[in-house]
Amino acid sequence: MSPVERIRELLAPLSGDEDSYLRVQVGDDPERSPAELLYGVVFDPSFNRGSQQYLRPRTVEEFARALQPVQVTESQMSSFLAYLCTRELSYHAKCGPWGLEAARTVVGSVIDQLLPGVQWWSNVEYSAQAWEEGDFLYESFLRAPVTGHVFDCAVVGIGSEATVVFLSYAND
């Protein structure tokens, strides 16, 4: 099974609800830029981009300005992605098909499929303390909005054979 097929299989439980708090896209073209990958998720016709659409980027170049490299360990990224898969952004309510430990196991396997040399980008910036402690629940963060929702968080991972985009979003 290819890394792309394995990642799709692992993340399949997240893709069932189009009105969900999280969109996930798995790809097989690591030559595409993080901005191109995120653009495809945000402008997918089935995605409700939110009511404040004038705030979000409209071009790949604008998405590129919104995304910054994230330099963290595999364990730190695993904790962050598990948080995105199990909590919604506005009130931090539990959601999704998994508990935190199950999500950590799944996203750890996803990261393993992206290795070696996976690189990460995001439109959010958390403190070093949040990354060190793996606690993102009530930590405030800086962000460059990429949707018309009140809150959004995009994470793009590009490995040697596969790509993955997580887009979490919420309104208050």
Coordinates of N, CA and C in Angstrom, one line a residue:
M1 N 0.8 -1.2 0.0 CA 0.0 0.0 0.0 C 0.9 1.2 0.0
S2 N 0.6 2.2 -0.9 CA 1.4 3.4 -0.9 C 1.2 4.3 0.3
P3 N 2.1 5.2 0.6 CA 1.9 6.1 1.7 C 0.6 6.9 1.5
V4 N 0.2 7.4 0.3 CA -1.0 8.1 0.1 C -2.2 7.2 0.5
E5 N -2.2 6.0 0.0 CA -3.4 5.1 0.3 C -3.5 4.9 1.8
R6 N -2.3 4.7 2.4 CA -2.3 4.4 3.9 C -2.8 5.6 4.7
I7 N -2.4 6.8 4.3 CA -2.8 8.0 5.0 C -4.3 8.2 4.8
R8 N -4.8 8.0 3.6 CA -6.3 8.1 3.3 C -7.1 7.1 4.2
E9 N -6.5 5.9 4.3 CA -7.2 4.9 5.1 C -7.2 5.3 6.6
L10 N -6.1 5.8 7.1 CA -6.0 6.3 8.5 C -7.0 7.4 8.8
L11 N -7.1 8.4 7.8 CA -7.9 9.6 8.1 C -9.3 9.5 7.6
A12 N -9.7 8.4 7.0 CA -11.0 8.2 6.5 C -12.1 8.5 7.5
P13 N -12.0 8.2 8.8 CA -13.1 8.6 9.7 C -13.3 10.1 9.8
L14 N -12.4 10.9 9.4 CA -12.6 12.4 9.5 C -13.3 13.0 8.3
S15 N -13.5 12.2 7.3 CA -14.0 12.8 6.1 C -15.5 12.5 5.8
G16 N -16.2 12.0 6.8 CA -17.6 11.7 6.6 C -18.6 12.8 6.6
D17 N -18.4 13.9 7.3 CA -19.4 14.9 7.5 C -18.9 16.2 6.8
E18 N -19.6 16.6 5.8 CA -19.3 17.8 5.0 C -19.5 19.1 5.9
D19 N -20.3 19.0 6.9 CA -20.6 20.2 7.7 C -19.7 20.1 9.0
S20 N -18.6 19.4 9.0 CA -17.8 19.2 10.1 C -17.0 20.4 10.5
Y21 N -16.2 20.2 11.5 CA -15.3 21.3 12.0 C -13.9 21.1 11.4
L22 N -13.7 20.1 10.6 CA -12.4 19.8 10.1 C -12.4 19.2 8.6
R23 N -11.6 19.8 7.8 CA -11.5 19.2 6.4 C -10.1 18.6 6.3
V24 N -9.9 17.5 5.7 CA -8.6 16.8 5.5 C -8.5 16.4 4.0
Q25 N -7.4 16.7 3.5 CA -7.1 16.3 2.1 C -5.7 15.7 2.0
V26 N -5.7 14.5 1.4 CA -4.4 13.8 1.2 C -4.1 13.8 -0.3
G27 N -2.8 14.1 -0.6 CA -2.4 14.2 -2.0 C -1.2 13.4 -2.3
D28 N -0.9 13.3 -3.6 CA 0.3 12.5 -4.0 C 1.3 13.3 -4.8
D29 N 1.2 14.6 -4.7 CA 2.2 15.5 -5.4 C 3.0 16.4 -4.5
P30 N 4.1 15.9 -4.0 CA 4.9 16.7 -3.1 C 5.6 17.9 -3.7
E31 N 5.5 18.0 -5.0 CA 6.1 19.1 -5.7 C 5.2 20.4 -5.6
R32 N 3.9 20.2 -5.3 CA 3.0 21.3 -5.1 C 3.4 22.1 -3.9
S33 N 3.2 23.4 -3.9 CA 3.5 24.3 -2.7 C 2.4 24.1 -1.7
P34 N 2.8 24.4 -0.4 CA 1.8 24.4 0.6 C 0.6 25.3 0.3
A35 N 0.8 26.4 -0.3 CA -0.3 27.4 -0.7 C -1.2 26.8 -1.7
E36 N -0.6 26.1 -2.7 CA -1.5 25.4 -3.7 C -2.3 24.3 -3.1
L37 N -1.8 23.6 -2.2 CA -2.5 22.5 -1.5 C -3.6 23.1 -0.7
L38 N -3.4 24.1 0.1 CA -4.4 24.7 0.9 C -5.5 25.4 0.1
Y39 N -5.1 26.0 -1.0 CA -6.0 26.7 -1.9 C -7.1 25.7 -2.4
G40 N -6.6 24.5 -2.7 CA -7.5 23.5 -3.2 C -8.5 23.0 -2.2
V41 N -8.2 23.1 -0.9 CA -9.1 22.7 0.1 C -10.1 23.8 0.4
V42 N -9.6 25.0 0.5 CA -10.5 26.2 0.7 C -11.5 26.4 -0.4
F43 N -11.0 26.3 -1.6 CA -11.9 26.5 -2.8 C -12.6 25.3 -3.3
D44 N -12.6 24.2 -2.6 CA -13.4 23.0 -3.0 C -14.8 23.5 -3.0
P45 N -15.6 23.2 -4.0 CA -17.0 23.6 -4.1 C -17.9 23.1 -2.9
S46 N -17.5 22.0 -2.3 CA -18.3 21.5 -1.2 C -18.0 22.2 0.1
F47 N -17.0 23.0 0.2 CA -16.6 23.7 1.5 C -17.4 25.0 1.6
N48 N -18.0 25.2 2.8 CA -18.6 26.4 3.1 C -17.5 27.3 3.7
R49 N -17.1 28.3 2.9 CA -16.0 29.1 3.3 C -16.2 30.1 4.4
G50 N -17.5 30.2 4.9 CA -17.8 31.1 6.0 C -18.4 32.4 5.5
S51 N -19.0 33.1 6.5 CA -19.7 34.3 6.1 C -18.8 35.6 5.9
Q52 N -17.7 35.6 6.4 CA -16.8 36.7 6.3 C -15.7 36.5 5.2
Q53 N -16.2 36.1 4.0 CA -15.4 35.7 2.9 C -14.4 36.8 2.5
Y54 N -14.7 38.0 2.7 CA -13.9 39.1 2.2 C -12.5 39.1 3.0
L55 N -12.5 38.4 4.1 CA -11.3 38.4 4.9 C -10.2 37.4 4.4
R56 N -10.6 36.4 3.7 CA -9.7 35.4 3.4 C -8.9 35.6 2.1
P57 N -7.8 35.0 2.0 CA -7.0 35.1 0.7 C -7.8 34.6 -0.5
R58 N -7.5 35.1 -1.6 CA -8.2 34.7 -2.8 C -7.3 34.1 -3.9
T59 N -6.0 34.3 -3.7 CA -5.0 33.8 -4.7 C -4.0 32.9 -4.0
V60 N -3.3 32.1 -4.8 CA -2.3 31.2 -4.2 C -1.2 32.0 -3.6
E61 N -0.9 33.2 -4.2 CA 0.1 34.1 -3.6 C -0.3 34.6 -2.2
E62 N -1.6 34.9 -2.1 CA -2.1 35.4 -0.8 C -2.0 34.2 0.3
F63 N -2.4 33.0 -0.2 CA -2.2 31.9 0.7 C -0.8 31.7 1.1
A64 N 0.1 31.8 0.2 CA 1.5 31.7 0.5 C 2.0 32.7 1.6
R65 N 1.5 33.9 1.6 CA 1.8 34.9 2.6 C 1.2 34.5 4.0
A66 N 0.1 33.8 4.0 CA -0.6 33.4 5.2 C 0.1 32.2 5.9
L67 N 0.8 31.4 5.2 CA 1.4 30.2 5.7 C 2.9 30.4 6.1
Q68 N 3.3 29.9 7.2 CA 4.7 30.0 7.7 C 5.2 28.6 8.0
P69 N 6.5 28.4 7.8 CA 7.0 27.1 8.2 C 6.9 26.8 9.7
V70 N 6.7 25.6 10.1 CA 6.6 25.2 11.5 C 7.7 24.3 11.8
Q71 N 8.6 24.7 12.7 CA 9.8 23.8 13.0 C 9.5 23.2 14.4
V72 N 9.0 22.0 14.4 CA 8.7 21.3 15.6 C 9.1 19.8 15.4
T73 N 9.1 19.1 16.5 CA 9.4 17.7 16.5 C 8.2 16.9 16.0
E74 N 8.4 15.7 15.6 CA 7.3 14.8 15.2 C 6.3 14.6 16.4
S75 N 6.8 14.5 17.6 CA 5.9 14.3 18.7 C 5.1 15.6 19.0
Q76 N 5.7 16.8 18.8 CA 5.0 18.0 19.0 C 3.9 18.2 17.9
M77 N 4.2 17.8 16.7 CA 3.2 17.9 15.6 C 2.1 16.9 15.8
S78 N 2.5 15.7 16.3 CA 1.5 14.7 16.6 C 0.5 15.2 17.7
S79 N 1.0 15.9 18.7 CA 0.1 16.4 19.7 C -0.8 17.5 19.2
F80 N -0.3 18.3 18.3 CA -1.1 19.4 17.7 C -2.2 18.9 16.8
L81 N -1.8 18.0 15.9 CA -2.8 17.4 15.0 C -3.9 16.6 15.8
A82 N -3.5 15.9 16.8 CA -4.5 15.2 17.7 C -5.4 16.2 18.3
Y83 N -4.9 17.4 18.7 CA -5.8 18.4 19.2 C -6.8 18.9 18.1
L84 N -6.3 19.1 16.9 CA -7.2 19.6 15.8 C -8.2 18.5 15.5
C85 N -7.9 17.3 15.6 CA -8.8 16.2 15.3 C -9.9 15.9 16.4
T86 N -9.7 16.5 17.6 CA -10.6 16.1 18.7 C -11.2 17.3 19.3
R87 N -10.9 18.5 18.9 CA -11.5 19.7 19.5 C -11.9 20.7 18.4
E88 N -13.0 21.4 18.7 CA -13.4 22.5 17.7 C -12.7 23.8 18.3
L89 N -12.5 24.7 17.4 CA -11.6 25.9 17.8 C -12.3 26.9 18.6
S90 N -13.6 27.1 18.5 CA -14.2 28.3 19.2 C -14.4 28.0 20.7
Y91 N -15.0 26.9 21.1 CA -15.3 26.6 22.5 C -14.5 25.4 23.0
H92 N -13.7 24.9 22.1 CA -12.8 23.7 22.5 C -13.6 22.5 22.9
A93 N -14.9 22.4 22.4 CA -15.7 21.3 22.7 C -15.1 20.0 22.1
K94 N -15.3 18.9 22.7 CA -14.8 17.6 22.2 C -15.6 17.3 20.9
C95 N -15.0 16.8 19.9 CA -15.7 16.4 18.7 C -14.8 15.5 17.9
G96 N -15.4 14.9 16.9 CA -14.6 14.0 16.0 C -14.8 12.6 16.5
P97 N -14.3 11.7 15.7 CA -14.6 10.2 15.9 C -13.7 9.6 17.0
W98 N -12.6 10.3 17.4 CA -11.6 9.7 18.3 C -11.5 10.5 19.6
G99 N -11.0 9.8 20.6 CA -10.5 10.5 21.8 C -9.1 11.0 21.5
L100 N -8.5 11.7 22.5 CA -7.2 12.3 22.3 C -6.1 11.2 22.0
E101 N -6.1 10.2 22.8 CA -5.1 9.1 22.7 C -5.2 8.4 21.3
A102 N -6.4 8.1 20.9 CA -6.6 7.4 19.7 C -6.2 8.3 18.5
A103 N -6.5 9.6 18.6 CA -6.1 10.6 17.6 C -4.6 10.7 17.5
R104 N -3.9 10.7 18.7 CA -2.4 10.7 18.7 C -1.8 9.5 17.9
T105 N -2.4 8.4 18.2 CA -2.0 7.1 17.5 C -2.1 7.3 16.0
V106 N -3.3 7.7 15.6 CA -3.6 7.8 14.1 C -2.7 8.9 13.5
V107 N -2.6 10.1 14.1 CA -1.8 11.1 13.4 C -0.3 10.7 13.5
G108 N 0.1 10.0 14.5 CA 1.5 9.5 14.6 C 1.8 8.6 13.4
S109 N 0.8 7.7 13.1 CA 1.0 6.9 11.9 C 1.0 7.7 10.6
V110 N 0.2 8.7 10.5 CA 0.2 9.6 9.4 C 1.6 10.2 9.2
I111 N 2.1 10.8 10.3 CA 3.4 11.4 10.2 C 4.5 10.4 9.8
D112 N 4.4 9.2 10.3 CA 5.3 8.1 9.9 C 5.3 7.9 8.3
Q113 N 4.1 8.0 7.8 CA 3.9 7.8 6.3 C 4.5 8.9 5.5
L114 N 4.6 10.1 6.1 CA 5.1 11.3 5.5 C 6.7 11.3 5.5
L115 N 7.3 10.6 6.4 CA 8.7 10.6 6.6 C 9.4 9.8 5.5
P116 N 10.6 10.1 5.2 CA 11.5 11.0 5.9 C 11.4 12.5 5.3
G117 N 11.8 13.4 6.0 CA 11.9 14.8 5.5 C 10.6 15.6 5.4
V118 N 9.6 15.2 6.2 CA 8.3 15.9 6.1 C 8.6 17.4 6.6
Q119 N 7.9 18.3 5.9 CA 8.0 19.7 6.3 C 6.6 20.2 6.5
W120 N 6.4 21.1 7.5 CA 5.1 21.6 7.9 C 5.0 23.1 7.8
W121 N 3.7 23.5 7.4 CA 3.4 24.9 7.4 C 2.1 25.1 8.0
S122 N 1.8 26.3 8.6 CA 0.5 26.7 9.2 C 0.3 28.2 9.1
N123 N -1.0 28.5 9.3 CA -1.4 29.9 9.3 C -1.5 30.4 10.8
V124 N -1.2 29.5 11.7 CA -1.2 29.9 13.2 C 0.2 29.8 13.8
E125 N 0.3 30.6 14.8 CA 1.6 30.6 15.5 C 1.3 30.5 17.0
Y126 N 1.7 29.4 17.6 CA 1.6 29.2 19.1 C 2.9 29.5 19.8
S127 N 2.8 29.7 21.1 CA 4.0 30.0 21.8 C 4.9 28.7 21.9
A128 N 6.2 28.9 22.2 CA 7.1 27.8 22.4 C 6.6 26.9 23.6
Q129 N 6.0 27.5 24.6 CA 5.5 26.8 25.7 C 4.4 25.8 25.3
A130 N 3.5 26.3 24.5 CA 2.4 25.4 24.0 C 3.0 24.2 23.3
W131 N 4.0 24.5 22.4 CA 4.6 23.3 21.7 C 5.3 22.4 22.6
E132 N 6.0 22.9 23.6 CA 6.8 22.1 24.5 C 5.9 21.2 25.4
E133 N 4.8 21.8 25.9 CA 3.9 21.1 26.7 C 2.8 20.3 26.0
G134 N 2.6 20.6 24.7 CA 1.6 19.9 23.9 C 0.2 20.3 24.4
D135 N 0.0 21.5 24.9 CA -1.2 22.0 25.4 C -1.7 23.2 24.6
F136 N -2.6 23.0 23.7 CA -3.1 24.0 22.8 C -4.5 24.4 23.2
L137 N -5.1 23.8 24.2 CA -6.5 24.0 24.5 C -6.9 25.4 24.8
Y138 N -6.2 26.1 25.7 CA -6.6 27.5 26.0 C -5.5 28.5 25.6
E139 N -4.5 28.0 25.0 CA -3.4 28.9 24.5 C -3.9 29.9 23.4
S140 N -3.6 31.1 23.6 CA -4.0 32.0 22.5 C -2.9 31.9 21.4
F141 N -3.3 32.2 20.2 CA -2.4 32.1 19.1 C -2.6 33.2 18.1
L142 N -1.6 33.5 17.3 CA -1.7 34.5 16.3 C -2.0 33.7 15.0
R143 N -2.8 34.3 14.1 CA -3.2 33.6 12.9 C -3.4 34.6 11.8
A144 N -3.2 34.1 10.6 CA -3.5 34.8 9.3 C -4.7 34.1 8.8
P145 N -5.9 34.7 8.8 CA -7.1 33.9 8.4 C -7.0 33.4 7.0
V146 N -7.5 32.2 6.8 CA -7.5 31.6 5.4 C -8.9 31.3 5.0
T147 N -9.9 31.5 5.8 CA -11.3 31.2 5.5 C -12.2 32.4 6.0
G148 N -13.4 32.4 5.7 CA -14.3 33.4 6.2 C -15.0 33.1 7.6
H149 N -14.4 32.0 8.2 CA -14.9 31.6 9.6 C -14.2 32.5 10.6
V150 N -14.8 32.6 11.8 CA -14.2 33.4 12.9 C -12.9 32.8 13.3
F151 N -12.8 31.5 13.4 CA -11.5 30.8 13.7 C -11.2 29.9 12.6
D152 N -9.9 29.8 12.3 CA -9.4 28.7 11.4 C -8.0 28.4 11.7
C153 N -7.6 27.2 11.4 CA -6.2 26.7 11.6 C -5.9 25.7 10.5
A154 N -5.0 26.1 9.6 CA -4.5 25.2 8.6 C -3.2 24.7 8.9
V155 N -3.0 23.4 8.6 CA -1.7 22.7 8.8 C -1.5 21.9 7.5
V156 N -0.3 22.2 6.8 CA 0.0 21.5 5.6 C 1.3 20.7 5.8
G157 N 1.3 19.4 5.6 CA 2.5 18.6 5.7 C 2.9 18.1 4.3
I158 N 4.1 18.2 3.9 CA 4.6 17.7 2.7 C 5.8 16.7 2.9
G159 N 5.5 15.5 2.6 CA 6.6 14.4 2.7 C 7.2 14.1 1.4
S160 N 8.0 13.1 1.3 CA 8.7 12.7 0.1 C 7.7 12.1 -0.9
E161 N 6.6 11.5 -0.5 CA 5.7 10.8 -1.4 C 4.3 11.2 -1.2
A162 N 4.0 12.0 -0.2 CA 2.6 12.3 0.0 C 2.4 13.7 0.7
T163 N 1.2 14.2 0.6 CA 0.9 15.5 1.3 C -0.3 15.3 2.1
V164 N -0.5 16.2 3.1 CA -1.7 16.2 3.8 C -2.0 17.6 4.3
V165 N -3.3 18.0 4.2 CA -3.8 19.3 4.6 C -4.9 19.1 5.7
F166 N -4.7 19.7 6.8 CA -5.8 19.8 7.8 C -6.3 21.2 7.9
L167 N -7.6 21.4 7.8 CA -8.2 22.7 8.0 C -9.3 22.7 9.0
S168 N -9.0 23.2 10.2 CA -10.0 23.2 11.2 C -10.6 24.6 11.2
Y169 N -11.9 24.7 11.5 CA -12.6 26.0 11.4 C -13.8 26.0 12.3
A170 N -14.2 27.2 12.8 CA -15.3 27.3 13.7 C -15.8 28.8 13.7
N171 N -17.0 28.9 14.1 CA -17.6 30.3 14.4 C -18.0 30.3 15.8
D172 N -18.0 31.5 16.4 CA -18.5 31.5 17.8 C -19.9 31.9 18.0

